Coordinates of C-alpha atoms in Angstrom, one line a residue:
M1 CA 12.2 -36.3 -27.7
H2 CA 10.5 -36.9 -24.6
I3 CA 12.4 -35.7 -21.0
E4 CA 13.6 -37.9 -18.3
E5 CA 12.8 -36.3 -15.5
S6 CA 16.1 -37.7 -13.7
Q7 CA 17.3 -35.9 -17.1
L8 CA 16.3 -33.0 -16.3
K9 CA 17.0 -32.8 -13.1
A10 CA 20.8 -33.7 -14.2
F11 CA 21.2 -31.2 -16.7
I12 CA 19.9 -28.5 -13.8
S13 CA 22.5 -29.5 -11.9
D14 CA 25.2 -29.3 -14.0
S15 CA 24.3 -26.1 -15.0
G16 CA 24.4 -24.2 -11.5
L17 CA 21.3 -22.6 -12.7
V18 CA 19.4 -23.7 -9.7
S19 CA 21.4 -25.1 -6.1
P20 CA 21.6 -28.3 -4.9
E21 CA 19.6 -27.6 -2.1
D22 CA 16.6 -25.8 -4.3
I23 CA 16.3 -28.5 -6.6
A24 CA 15.8 -30.9 -3.1
K25 CA 13.6 -28.3 -1.8
T26 CA 11.5 -28.7 -5.9
E27 CA 11.3 -32.2 -5.5
Q28 CA 8.8 -32.2 -2.2
E29 CA 7.5 -30.1 -3.1
A30 CA 6.7 -32.4 -6.5
A31 CA 6.3 -35.1 -5.1
V32 CA 3.4 -33.2 -2.1
A33 CA 1.7 -30.9 -5.1
G34 CA 2.2 -33.8 -7.7
K35 CA 3.5 -31.7 -10.7
P36 CA 6.0 -32.4 -13.0
L37 CA 9.4 -30.8 -11.5
R38 CA 9.6 -28.1 -14.4
D39 CA 6.2 -26.6 -13.4
I40 CA 7.8 -26.6 -9.5
L41 CA 11.0 -25.0 -10.4
L42 CA 9.0 -22.1 -13.0
N43 CA 6.5 -21.3 -10.1
S44 CA 8.4 -20.7 -7.4
G45 CA 10.3 -18.4 -9.6
R46 CA 14.1 -21.1 -9.2
I47 CA 14.4 -21.4 -12.9
K48 CA 13.8 -18.5 -15.6
E49 CA 10.9 -20.1 -18.3
D50 CA 14.0 -19.2 -21.2
Q51 CA 16.4 -20.9 -19.4
L52 CA 14.4 -23.6 -18.2
H53 CA 13.5 -24.0 -22.9
R54 CA 17.6 -23.1 -23.6
L55 CA 18.1 -26.0 -21.2
E56 CA 16.0 -28.6 -22.7
A57 CA 17.0 -27.1 -26.3
Y58 CA 20.0 -27.8 -25.3
I59 CA 19.1 -31.6 -24.0
L60 CA 16.9 -32.7 -27.0
G61 CA 20.6 -31.3 -29.3
I62 CA 18.0 -28.7 -31.0
P63 CA 18.6 -24.6 -31.8
F64 CA 16.6 -22.2 -28.7
V65 CA 15.7 -18.8 -30.4
D66 CA 14.4 -15.8 -28.4
L67 CA 12.1 -13.5 -30.9
T68 CA 10.0 -11.6 -27.9
H69 CA 12.0 -8.5 -29.9
E70 CA 11.7 -10.2 -33.6
I71 CA 9.7 -8.0 -36.7
I72 CA 9.2 -11.2 -39.1
E73 CA 8.7 -10.3 -42.7
P74 CA 5.9 -11.0 -43.6
S75 CA 6.5 -12.4 -46.7
I76 CA 8.5 -15.1 -44.5
L77 CA 5.4 -14.8 -42.3
H78 CA 2.9 -15.9 -44.5
V79 CA 4.6 -18.7 -45.4
I80 CA 2.7 -20.7 -42.8
P81 CA -0.8 -19.8 -42.7
E82 CA -2.2 -18.6 -39.0
P83 CA -5.1 -20.8 -38.1
I84 CA -2.1 -23.3 -38.5
A85 CA 0.9 -21.1 -37.0
K86 CA -1.8 -20.4 -34.2
K87 CA -3.7 -24.4 -33.7
N88 CA -0.1 -26.1 -33.8
N89 CA 2.5 -23.2 -31.9
I90 CA 4.6 -22.7 -34.6
V91 CA 5.6 -20.1 -36.9
A92 CA 8.6 -19.3 -40.0
F93 CA 10.5 -16.6 -38.7
Q94 CA 13.9 -16.9 -41.2
K95 CA 14.7 -18.0 -44.9
R96 CA 17.3 -18.6 -47.0
G97 CA 16.7 -20.3 -50.3
K98 CA 15.5 -23.4 -49.0
D99 CA 15.4 -23.7 -46.2
L100 CA 12.9 -22.5 -43.4
A101 CA 13.3 -21.8 -40.7
V102 CA 10.3 -22.7 -37.9
A103 CA 9.6 -21.8 -33.8
M104 CA 8.1 -24.5 -31.9
L105 CA 6.7 -25.1 -28.5
D106 CA 6.3 -28.8 -29.5
P107 CA 10.0 -30.6 -30.9
D108 CA 7.8 -33.8 -32.2
D109 CA 4.6 -32.7 -34.0
L110 CA 6.2 -33.8 -36.8
Q111 CA 3.1 -33.9 -38.7
T112 CA 3.0 -30.3 -38.9
I113 CA 6.9 -29.8 -39.5
E114 CA 5.9 -32.8 -42.7
F115 CA 2.5 -30.9 -43.5
I116 CA 4.5 -27.6 -44.5
R117 CA 7.7 -29.7 -46.2
K118 CA 5.2 -30.9 -48.7
K119 CA 3.0 -27.1 -48.9
E120 CA 6.6 -25.2 -49.4
G121 CA 8.9 -28.0 -51.1
L122 CA 10.8 -26.5 -48.3
R123 CA 13.6 -27.6 -46.2
I124 CA 12.1 -27.6 -41.8
L125 CA 14.5 -26.1 -39.8
P126 CA 13.1 -26.4 -36.3
R127 CA 13.6 -24.5 -33.3
L128 CA 12.3 -24.9 -29.5
T129 CA 10.9 -21.5 -27.8
T130 CA 9.1 -20.0 -25.3
A131 CA 5.3 -19.5 -25.3
E132 CA 6.3 -15.6 -24.9
S133 CA 8.0 -16.0 -28.2
I134 CA 4.8 -17.8 -30.4
Q135 CA 2.5 -15.0 -29.4
H136 CA 4.8 -11.6 -30.3
V137 CA 5.1 -13.4 -33.8
L138 CA 1.6 -14.3 -33.9
R139 CA 0.1 -11.2 -33.2
Q140 CA 2.4 -10.2 -36.0
Y141 CA -0.8 -11.8 -38.6
E142 CA -2.9 -9.2 -37.5
K143 CA -1.2 -5.9 -37.1
S144 CA -2.2 -4.9 -41.3
L145 CA -5.6 -5.8 -39.7
E146 CA -5.5 -2.3 -38.2
A147 CA -6.1 -0.8 -42.1
E148 CA -8.8 -2.5 -42.9
F149 CA -9.8 -2.0 -39.4
G150 CA -9.9 1.9 -40.0
E151 CA -11.7 1.9 -43.5
L152 CA -14.3 -0.2 -42.1
I153 CA -15.0 2.1 -39.1
K154 CA -14.6 5.3 -42.0
H155 CA -17.3 3.2 -44.0
D156 CA -19.8 2.0 -41.2
S157 CA -20.4 4.8 -39.1
G158 CA -20.9 7.0 -42.4
T159 CA -23.5 4.1 -43.1
M160 CA -24.8 4.3 -39.8
A161 CA -25.6 8.0 -39.8
I162 CA -28.0 8.3 -42.2
A163 CA -29.9 4.9 -41.4
H164 CA -30.3 6.6 -37.6
E165 CA -29.2 10.7 -37.6
E166 CA -33.2 10.9 -38.5
G167 CA -35.9 10.5 -34.9
V168 CA -34.2 8.5 -32.8
D169 CA -35.7 8.9 -28.9
A170 CA -33.2 8.5 -26.4
G171 CA -36.0 7.3 -23.8
E172 CA -37.9 4.9 -25.8
A173 CA -35.3 1.5 -25.0
E174 CA -36.7 -0.5 -28.5
D175 CA -35.6 2.3 -30.5
L176 CA -32.3 2.0 -28.6
K177 CA -32.0 -1.9 -28.7
K178 CA -32.5 -2.1 -33.0
L179 CA -30.1 1.0 -32.7
A180 CA -28.0 -1.0 -30.9
E181 CA -28.3 -4.4 -33.0
D182 CA -27.8 -2.4 -36.2
L183 CA -24.6 -4.2 -38.5
P184 CA -23.0 -0.9 -38.5
V185 CA -22.6 -0.5 -34.4
I186 CA -22.2 -4.1 -34.2
R187 CA -18.5 -3.8 -36.6
I188 CA -17.6 -1.2 -35.5
V189 CA -17.9 -2.2 -31.4
D190 CA -16.3 -5.6 -32.4
T191 CA -13.5 -3.3 -34.4
L192 CA -12.8 -1.7 -31.1
L193 CA -12.5 -5.0 -28.8
R194 CA -10.8 -6.9 -31.1
H195 CA -7.7 -3.9 -31.5
A196 CA -7.9 -3.0 -27.8
I197 CA -7.8 -6.8 -27.4
L198 CA -4.4 -7.3 -30.0
Q199 CA -2.7 -4.3 -28.7
N200 CA -3.1 -6.0 -24.7
A201 CA -4.5 -3.3 -23.2
S202 CA -6.2 -3.4 -20.1
D203 CA -8.6 -0.5 -19.9
I204 CA -10.8 0.4 -23.3
H205 CA -12.3 4.3 -22.6
I206 CA -14.3 5.6 -24.6
E207 CA -15.5 9.2 -23.8
P208 CA -18.6 12.0 -26.3
I209 CA -17.3 15.0 -26.5
E210 CA -18.9 18.3 -27.5
K211 CA -18.3 17.6 -31.5
E212 CA -16.4 13.4 -31.3
V213 CA -16.0 10.5 -29.3
I214 CA -12.6 10.0 -28.3
V215 CA -11.3 6.0 -27.9
R216 CA -8.6 5.9 -25.5
Y217 CA -6.7 2.4 -24.9
R218 CA -4.7 1.9 -21.1
I219 CA -1.8 -0.4 -22.6
D220 CA 0.9 -0.9 -20.3
G221 CA -0.8 1.9 -17.2
I222 CA -0.7 5.0 -19.6
L223 CA -3.5 5.5 -21.6
H224 CA -2.8 6.2 -25.4
D225 CA -6.0 8.1 -27.6
T226 CA -6.8 5.9 -30.4
M227 CA -9.0 6.7 -32.6
T228 CA -11.7 9.5 -32.8
L229 CA -15.2 9.1 -34.1
P230 CA -17.8 11.7 -35.3
K231 CA -20.4 12.5 -32.2
R232 CA -23.4 10.6 -34.1
I233 CA -22.4 7.5 -33.3
S234 CA -21.9 8.1 -29.6
Q235 CA -25.8 6.6 -28.9
G236 CA -25.3 3.2 -30.7
L237 CA -21.6 2.7 -29.0
V238 CA -23.1 3.0 -25.5
A239 CA -26.4 1.3 -26.5
R240 CA -24.8 -2.0 -27.9
V241 CA -21.9 -1.9 -25.0
K242 CA -25.3 -2.0 -23.0
V243 CA -27.2 -5.4 -25.0
M244 CA -23.8 -7.3 -24.3
A245 CA -23.2 -6.4 -20.8
N246 CA -27.1 -6.5 -19.7
L247 CA -27.3 -3.3 -18.9
K248 CA -31.2 -1.1 -18.8
L249 CA -31.2 0.1 -22.5
D250 CA -33.4 3.7 -21.6
E251 CA -31.3 3.9 -18.2
H252 CA -29.3 7.4 -18.5
R253 CA -28.8 9.7 -15.9
L254 CA -27.8 6.7 -12.9
P255 CA -24.4 4.8 -13.4
Q256 CA -24.9 1.2 -14.2
D257 CA -22.2 -1.1 -14.4
G258 CA -22.8 -4.6 -16.3
R259 CA -19.8 -7.7 -17.5
F260 CA -20.4 -9.6 -20.6
K261 CA -17.2 -12.5 -22.0
I262 CA -15.8 -13.1 -25.4
E263 CA -14.6 -16.3 -26.3
N264 CA -13.2 -18.7 -29.2
D265 CA -10.5 -20.7 -30.3
E266 CA -7.2 -17.6 -29.4
Y267 CA -8.9 -16.2 -25.9
R268 CA -11.3 -15.6 -23.0
I269 CA -11.4 -12.0 -22.6
S270 CA -14.0 -10.7 -19.8
F271 CA -15.2 -7.6 -19.7
R272 CA -16.2 -5.2 -16.3
V273 CA -18.5 -2.2 -17.8
S274 CA -19.0 0.8 -16.4
V275 CA -21.2 3.7 -18.4
L276 CA -20.9 6.7 -15.9
P277 CA -23.3 10.0 -17.1
V278 CA -21.6 13.1 -18.7
F279 CA -22.0 16.2 -20.0
D280 CA -21.1 15.6 -23.5
G281 CA -23.4 12.2 -23.1
E282 CA -22.6 8.6 -21.1
K283 CA -19.1 7.7 -21.1
I284 CA -18.2 3.7 -21.3
V285 CA -15.0 1.9 -19.7
M286 CA -14.0 -1.4 -19.9
R287 CA -11.6 -3.3 -18.4
L288 CA -10.7 -6.0 -19.8
L289 CA -9.5 -9.6 -17.8
P290 CA -7.9 -12.3 -19.8
E291 CA -9.2 -15.2 -18.5
N292 CA -6.7 -17.5 -19.7
S293 CA -3.4 -15.7 -19.3
K294 CA -1.5 -17.3 -17.7
T295 CA 0.3 -17.9 -14.9
F296 CA 2.9 -16.7 -13.1
S297 CA 6.3 -17.1 -10.8
L298 CA 7.2 -14.3 -8.0
H299 CA 10.2 -14.2 -10.0
E300 CA 8.5 -13.1 -13.4
L301 CA 6.4 -10.5 -11.7
G302 CA 9.2 -8.4 -10.5
F303 CA 10.1 -10.1 -6.9
W304 CA 14.4 -9.6 -5.9
G305 CA 16.3 -10.4 -3.3
S306 CA 15.0 -10.1 0.6
N307 CA 11.2 -9.2 -1.5
L308 CA 11.2 -12.4 -2.4
E309 CA 12.7 -14.2 0.1
R310 CA 10.7 -12.7 2.9
V311 CA 7.5 -13.4 1.0
E312 CA 8.2 -17.5 0.5
H313 CA 8.4 -17.6 4.5
A314 CA 5.5 -15.5 5.0
I315 CA 3.6 -17.5 3.1
R316 CA 5.2 -21.3 3.8
R317 CA 2.9 -20.1 7.3
P318 CA 0.0 -22.1 7.7
T319 CA -1.2 -18.9 9.4
G320 CA -1.0 -15.6 9.6
I321 CA -2.4 -12.3 7.4
I322 CA -0.3 -11.5 4.0
L323 CA -1.7 -8.2 2.6
A324 CA -1.0 -6.9 -1.0
T325 CA -1.1 -2.8 -0.3
G326 CA -0.9 -0.2 -3.6
P327 CA -3.4 1.9 -5.6
T328 CA -6.1 1.0 -8.2
G329 CA -3.7 -1.1 -10.7
S330 CA -1.1 -1.5 -9.3
G331 CA -1.4 -5.7 -9.6
K332 CA -2.6 -6.5 -5.7
T333 CA -5.0 -9.6 -7.0
T334 CA -2.7 -11.0 -9.6
T335 CA 0.2 -10.7 -6.7
L336 CA -2.7 -12.5 -4.9
Y337 CA -3.5 -15.4 -7.6
T338 CA 0.4 -16.0 -8.1
V339 CA 0.2 -16.8 -4.1
L340 CA -2.7 -18.7 -4.5
E341 CA -1.2 -20.7 -7.7
M342 CA 2.2 -21.3 -5.8
L343 CA -0.2 -22.8 -2.6
N344 CA -3.2 -24.6 -4.8
S345 CA -2.7 -28.7 -4.4
P346 CA -5.7 -31.5 -3.4
Q347 CA -4.6 -31.1 0.5
V348 CA -5.6 -27.9 1.0
N349 CA -9.4 -26.0 1.1
I350 CA -9.1 -22.4 -0.7
S351 CA -12.2 -20.0 -1.2
T352 CA -12.3 -16.4 -2.1
V353 CA -14.6 -13.5 -1.4
E354 CA -14.3 -11.1 -4.5
D355 CA -15.5 -7.6 -6.0
P356 CA -15.6 -8.7 -9.0
I357 CA -14.0 -12.0 -9.7
E358 CA -10.8 -11.3 -12.4
Y359 CA -9.7 -14.4 -13.0
R360 CA -11.2 -18.2 -12.5
M361 CA -8.9 -20.9 -11.2
P362 CA -9.4 -24.3 -11.1
R363 CA -9.9 -26.5 -7.6
I364 CA -10.6 -22.7 -6.0
N365 CA -13.7 -21.8 -4.4
Q366 CA -14.9 -18.1 -5.3
T367 CA -17.7 -16.1 -4.4
Q368 CA -18.6 -12.6 -5.8
V369 CA -19.7 -10.0 -3.9
R370 CA -22.9 -8.8 -3.9
P371 CA -24.4 -6.1 -1.5
D372 CA -27.7 -5.6 -3.2
I373 CA -29.2 -8.9 -2.0
G374 CA -26.4 -8.0 1.4
L375 CA -23.4 -10.3 0.4
S376 CA -20.9 -8.1 1.2
F377 CA -16.8 -9.1 1.4
A378 CA -18.0 -9.6 5.3
S379 CA -20.8 -11.7 5.1
G380 CA -18.7 -13.2 2.9
L381 CA -16.1 -14.1 5.5
R382 CA -18.3 -15.2 7.5
S383 CA -20.0 -17.3 5.6
L384 CA -16.8 -19.1 4.2
L385 CA -15.0 -19.9 7.9
R386 CA -18.3 -22.5 7.5
Q387 CA -16.8 -24.9 4.2
D388 CA -13.5 -25.8 6.4
P389 CA -11.2 -23.1 4.7
N390 CA -7.3 -23.8 5.1
I391 CA -7.0 -20.7 3.1
I392 CA -8.6 -17.3 2.2
M393 CA -8.9 -14.5 0.4
V394 CA -10.6 -11.5 0.9
G395 CA -10.7 -9.3 -2.4
E396 CA -10.2 -5.7 -0.3
I397 CA -10.9 -5.1 3.5
R398 CA -12.4 -2.0 3.3
D399 CA -14.6 -2.0 7.3
N400 CA -13.9 -3.0 10.7
E401 CA -16.2 -6.1 10.5
T402 CA -14.4 -7.3 7.6
A403 CA -11.0 -6.3 9.2
A404 CA -12.1 -8.1 12.5
L405 CA -14.0 -11.5 11.3
A406 CA -9.7 -11.4 8.7
I407 CA -8.0 -11.2 12.5
N408 CA -9.9 -13.8 13.9
A409 CA -10.0 -16.1 10.9
A410 CA -5.9 -16.0 11.0
L411 CA -6.6 -16.5 15.0
T412 CA -8.1 -19.7 14.1
G413 CA -5.2 -21.0 11.9
H414 CA -5.5 -19.7 9.1
L415 CA -3.5 -18.1 5.7
V416 CA -5.9 -15.3 4.7
L417 CA -4.5 -12.8 2.3
S418 CA -6.7 -9.5 1.1
T419 CA -5.6 -5.7 0.1
L420 CA -5.9 -2.7 1.8
H421 CA -5.2 0.3 -0.3
T422 CA -2.3 2.5 1.5
N423 CA 0.7 4.3 -0.1
S424 CA 3.0 2.0 1.7
A425 CA 3.6 -1.4 3.6
A426 CA 4.7 0.3 6.8
G427 CA 0.7 2.3 6.3
A428 CA -1.2 -0.6 6.1
L429 CA -0.8 -1.0 9.5
P430 CA -2.2 2.9 10.8
R431 CA -5.0 2.0 8.4
L432 CA -6.2 -0.8 10.4
F433 CA -5.4 0.9 13.6
D434 CA -8.5 3.7 12.3
M435 CA -11.1 0.4 11.3
K436 CA -9.9 0.3 15.9
I437 CA -8.9 -3.2 15.3
E438 CA -6.2 -3.4 18.3
P439 CA -2.7 -3.3 17.9
F440 CA -2.4 -6.3 19.8
L441 CA -4.1 -8.2 17.5
I442 CA -3.4 -6.8 14.5
A443 CA 0.7 -7.5 15.7
S444 CA 0.0 -11.0 16.3
T445 CA -2.0 -12.4 13.3
V446 CA -0.4 -9.9 10.1
T447 CA 3.2 -11.9 8.7
A448 CA 3.9 -9.6 5.9
I449 CA 2.6 -6.4 4.4
I450 CA 3.6 -6.4 0.1
S451 CA 3.6 -3.3 -1.2
Q452 CA 3.8 -3.2 -4.9
R453 CA 3.6 -0.6 -8.5
L454 CA 3.9 -1.1 -12.5
V455 CA 6.6 0.2 -13.6
R456 CA 7.2 -0.1 -17.3
R457 CA 9.8 -2.4 -18.8
L458 CA 12.3 -1.1 -21.6
A459 CA 12.1 -3.2 -25.4
G460 CA 14.7 -3.6 -28.2
E461 CA 17.9 -2.3 -27.2
P462 CA 17.9 1.3 -25.2
E463 CA 20.0 4.0 -25.7
P464 CA 23.4 4.5 -22.9
Y465 CA 24.2 7.1 -20.4
K466 CA 25.5 8.5 -17.5
L467 CA 23.9 11.0 -15.3
T468 CA 25.3 15.0 -15.4
K469 CA 26.5 16.7 -12.5
A470 CA 23.3 18.6 -12.4
E471 CA 21.1 15.8 -13.1
I472 CA 22.5 14.4 -10.2
T473 CA 22.1 18.0 -8.2
E474 CA 18.2 17.1 -9.5
L475 CA 18.0 13.9 -8.0
K476 CA 19.6 14.7 -5.1
K477 CA 16.7 17.4 -3.9
S478 CA 13.6 14.2 -3.8
M479 CA 15.7 11.6 -2.3
D480 CA 19.3 10.3 -0.7
L481 CA 21.4 9.0 -3.2
D482 CA 24.5 8.2 -1.1
H483 CA 21.6 5.8 0.2
I484 CA 20.7 4.1 -2.7
A485 CA 24.4 4.0 -3.3
E486 CA 25.0 1.8 -0.3
M487 CA 22.2 -0.3 -1.0
L488 CA 23.0 -1.2 -4.4
I489 CA 26.6 -2.2 -3.2
R490 CA 25.3 -3.9 0.1
E491 CA 22.7 -6.1 -2.8
K492 CA 25.8 -6.2 -5.0
V493 CA 24.4 -4.4 -7.4
I494 CA 27.1 -2.9 -8.3
P495 CA 30.9 -3.5 -7.4
K496 CA 32.3 -1.6 -4.2
G497 CA 33.4 1.4 -4.5
T498 CA 31.1 3.2 -7.4
A499 CA 30.0 5.2 -7.8
I500 CA 25.9 7.4 -9.5
A501 CA 28.2 9.1 -11.5
D502 CA 30.2 5.8 -12.5
I503 CA 26.7 4.1 -13.0
E504 CA 25.8 3.4 -17.0
W505 CA 22.2 3.9 -16.9
V506 CA 19.8 3.5 -20.1
R507 CA 16.6 5.6 -21.8
P508 CA 14.3 3.8 -24.3
K509 CA 14.8 3.9 -28.4
P510 CA 11.6 3.9 -29.9
S511 CA 11.0 1.4 -32.6
S512 CA 7.8 0.6 -35.2
E513 CA 7.1 -2.1 -32.8
T514 CA 7.4 -0.2 -29.9
P515 CA 7.0 3.7 -30.5
D516 CA 7.2 5.2 -27.0
G517 CA 10.2 2.4 -26.2
Y518 CA 8.6 0.0 -23.2
K519 CA 6.6 -2.7 -23.5
G520 CA 4.8 -4.9 -20.5
R521 CA 5.2 -3.7 -16.8
I522 CA 7.6 -5.5 -13.9
G523 CA 6.0 -4.7 -10.4
I524 CA 8.3 -2.8 -7.5
H525 CA 8.0 -4.3 -4.2
E526 CA 8.5 -3.0 -0.6
V527 CA 7.8 -6.4 1.7
L528 CA 7.3 -5.5 5.2
A529 CA 8.1 -8.4 7.7
M530 CA 6.9 -8.5 11.4
S531 CA 9.5 -8.4 13.4
E532 CA 9.8 -8.1 17.1
T533 CA 11.4 -4.7 17.5
I534 CA 7.8 -3.7 14.5
R535 CA 5.6 -5.3 17.5
E536 CA 6.5 -2.7 19.8
L537 CA 6.0 -0.5 18.4
M538 CA 2.8 -1.4 17.4
M539 CA 2.1 -1.8 20.8
K540 CA 3.0 2.1 21.0
N541 CA 0.6 2.6 17.9
A542 CA 4.0 4.4 16.5
T543 CA 3.5 6.7 13.2
S544 CA 3.9 5.1 9.5
D545 CA 7.0 6.8 8.8
E546 CA 9.2 5.1 12.5
I547 CA 7.3 1.8 11.0
E548 CA 9.4 2.1 7.8
K549 CA 12.6 3.8 9.2
Q550 CA 12.4 1.0 11.7
A551 CA 11.8 -1.4 8.6
R552 CA 14.5 -0.2 6.5
A553 CA 17.2 0.0 9.3
E554 CA 16.1 -3.6 9.9
G555 CA 17.5 -4.8 5.9
M556 CA 13.9 -3.7 4.2
I557 CA 14.4 -2.2 -0.1
T558 CA 11.9 0.0 -0.5
M559 CA 10.1 0.0 -3.8
L560 CA 12.4 3.5 -4.8
E561 CA 15.4 0.9 -3.9
E562 CA 14.1 -0.9 -5.8
G563 CA 13.2 0.8 -8.5
F564 CA 16.8 1.9 -8.9
I565 CA 17.8 -1.7 -9.1
R566 CA 15.3 -2.9 -11.5
A567 CA 17.2 1.0 -13.5
V568 CA 20.9 -0.6 -12.5
Q569 CA 19.4 -4.0 -14.0
H570 CA 18.4 -1.8 -17.9
V571 CA 14.9 -3.4 -17.0
T572 CA 13.4 -0.2 -17.1
T573 CA 14.4 3.4 -16.6
I574 CA 15.1 6.3 -13.8
E575 CA 12.2 8.2 -15.4
E576 CA 10.1 5.2 -15.0
I577 CA 10.5 5.0 -11.3
M578 CA 10.1 8.4 -10.4
R579 CA 6.6 8.5 -12.7
V580 CA 5.0 5.7 -10.8
T581 CA 6.9 6.5 -6.3
N582 CA 6.5 10.0 -6.5
E583 CA 2.1 9.3 -7.6

């Protein structure tokens, strides 16, 4: 049931999903990179994953199902035992009489189908689906564990308190080590970590207050209170996390940073740990960094229309600097990793200097910054330039020395990618001026500046509505709605002559699966491409407002405008766009 590349190419051409020019371009890129045609199509964003899987299902004559928003009845889900479902990427989702419909990634896996048929005595109806659908259903095996974990915390926290409520001297490292190795403490910490992984949290906050310990998870960019624990177990939790991250147990006055990893058959996740002394004890924040997360295409990250074209044009150039800007947690590093993945081929040498290394990437030489031993961004970058690189990624440009080295690297024939903390694309240029970089050097090296934020995606079936006159009046106080309407028409998102009051927007509709009506996040961007006019403005030390005005005159879509495009497409809401662009 294997699909030949020539067969796939013919069906893609006939479907009209990809233009003949893009197919020809993809074939050339696949030949150069030595990768299959389907992989290049996905990585370049020329076709969506679900579109490709639907097409493959059509070619194979197998129905396609999308389960990303489905809740499966436990009685049907558990027809296939969890270990078999996870190992073979196959899940049961529908049962009618003696017929069991199963979704899978590999329709050639006849052995697993036969095993389930014999075990259950049912007729198996195979369906093709996406990896995202499989993962969504697999997580439903875990949901029933929450009640069990809650009982575990309640029971074990009491046991631990009895065992340790007397005479623990916080200054004694040996006593703290014993406390950290106590079975109830280990089980409670493991529970917190497992919950965070199951809920796709990006951060865990463990915060001591006067009489209790609050645990919060950051999910899709929003912090949620998850559980409250007795204050008496605070010391044990801190000691356990410190042991896992190899930190000093008896240091309570100074901040500490560390790292540890959890690996099993399901996931590989690094935890970046920060311990900070606060009034009521020590606060812990852990950042979760999945090491086996799938690579994205720029299209999947949210790049759209002219913004996507500008980024693709910039990364096709062999030299220059591409900057990603935005606040912490806005997805800058993920964007740069996606660009590196697109550029990664045996013909180029890619090196990075990062703090920290968030994701491991094959065939890319990644160096961790170590300020304590003198390995800074600047010294690391200086050494990288002696390693014969074609493409360099610098985790962040923080000072004049790093900025100057990045400029020199671009001038000497390298493609440089880096991040910068500014609020807008245009704001990156004055920031470089502040670092004492000559305007003519910036003008001759910087090719594109990406600014971005992350907005939450709507889940399920949202609730449609239209803006009232009062809501339109309120929105006009903070933005030019007429200009936004013109942009939406220009970008062919809405028909010509449509007014803002005529557009159908949507609100989130909460469900048992998504309590706030959102699930996952997508980027909104603005991409400033360096033109001759903008270079001339830079040479005159123009302000960021002047540069942005010119960039918009040349067709740049701002983050707010791209956000409204996504709201019209019912990917997100106006409220979500306002929340992230007004921060």
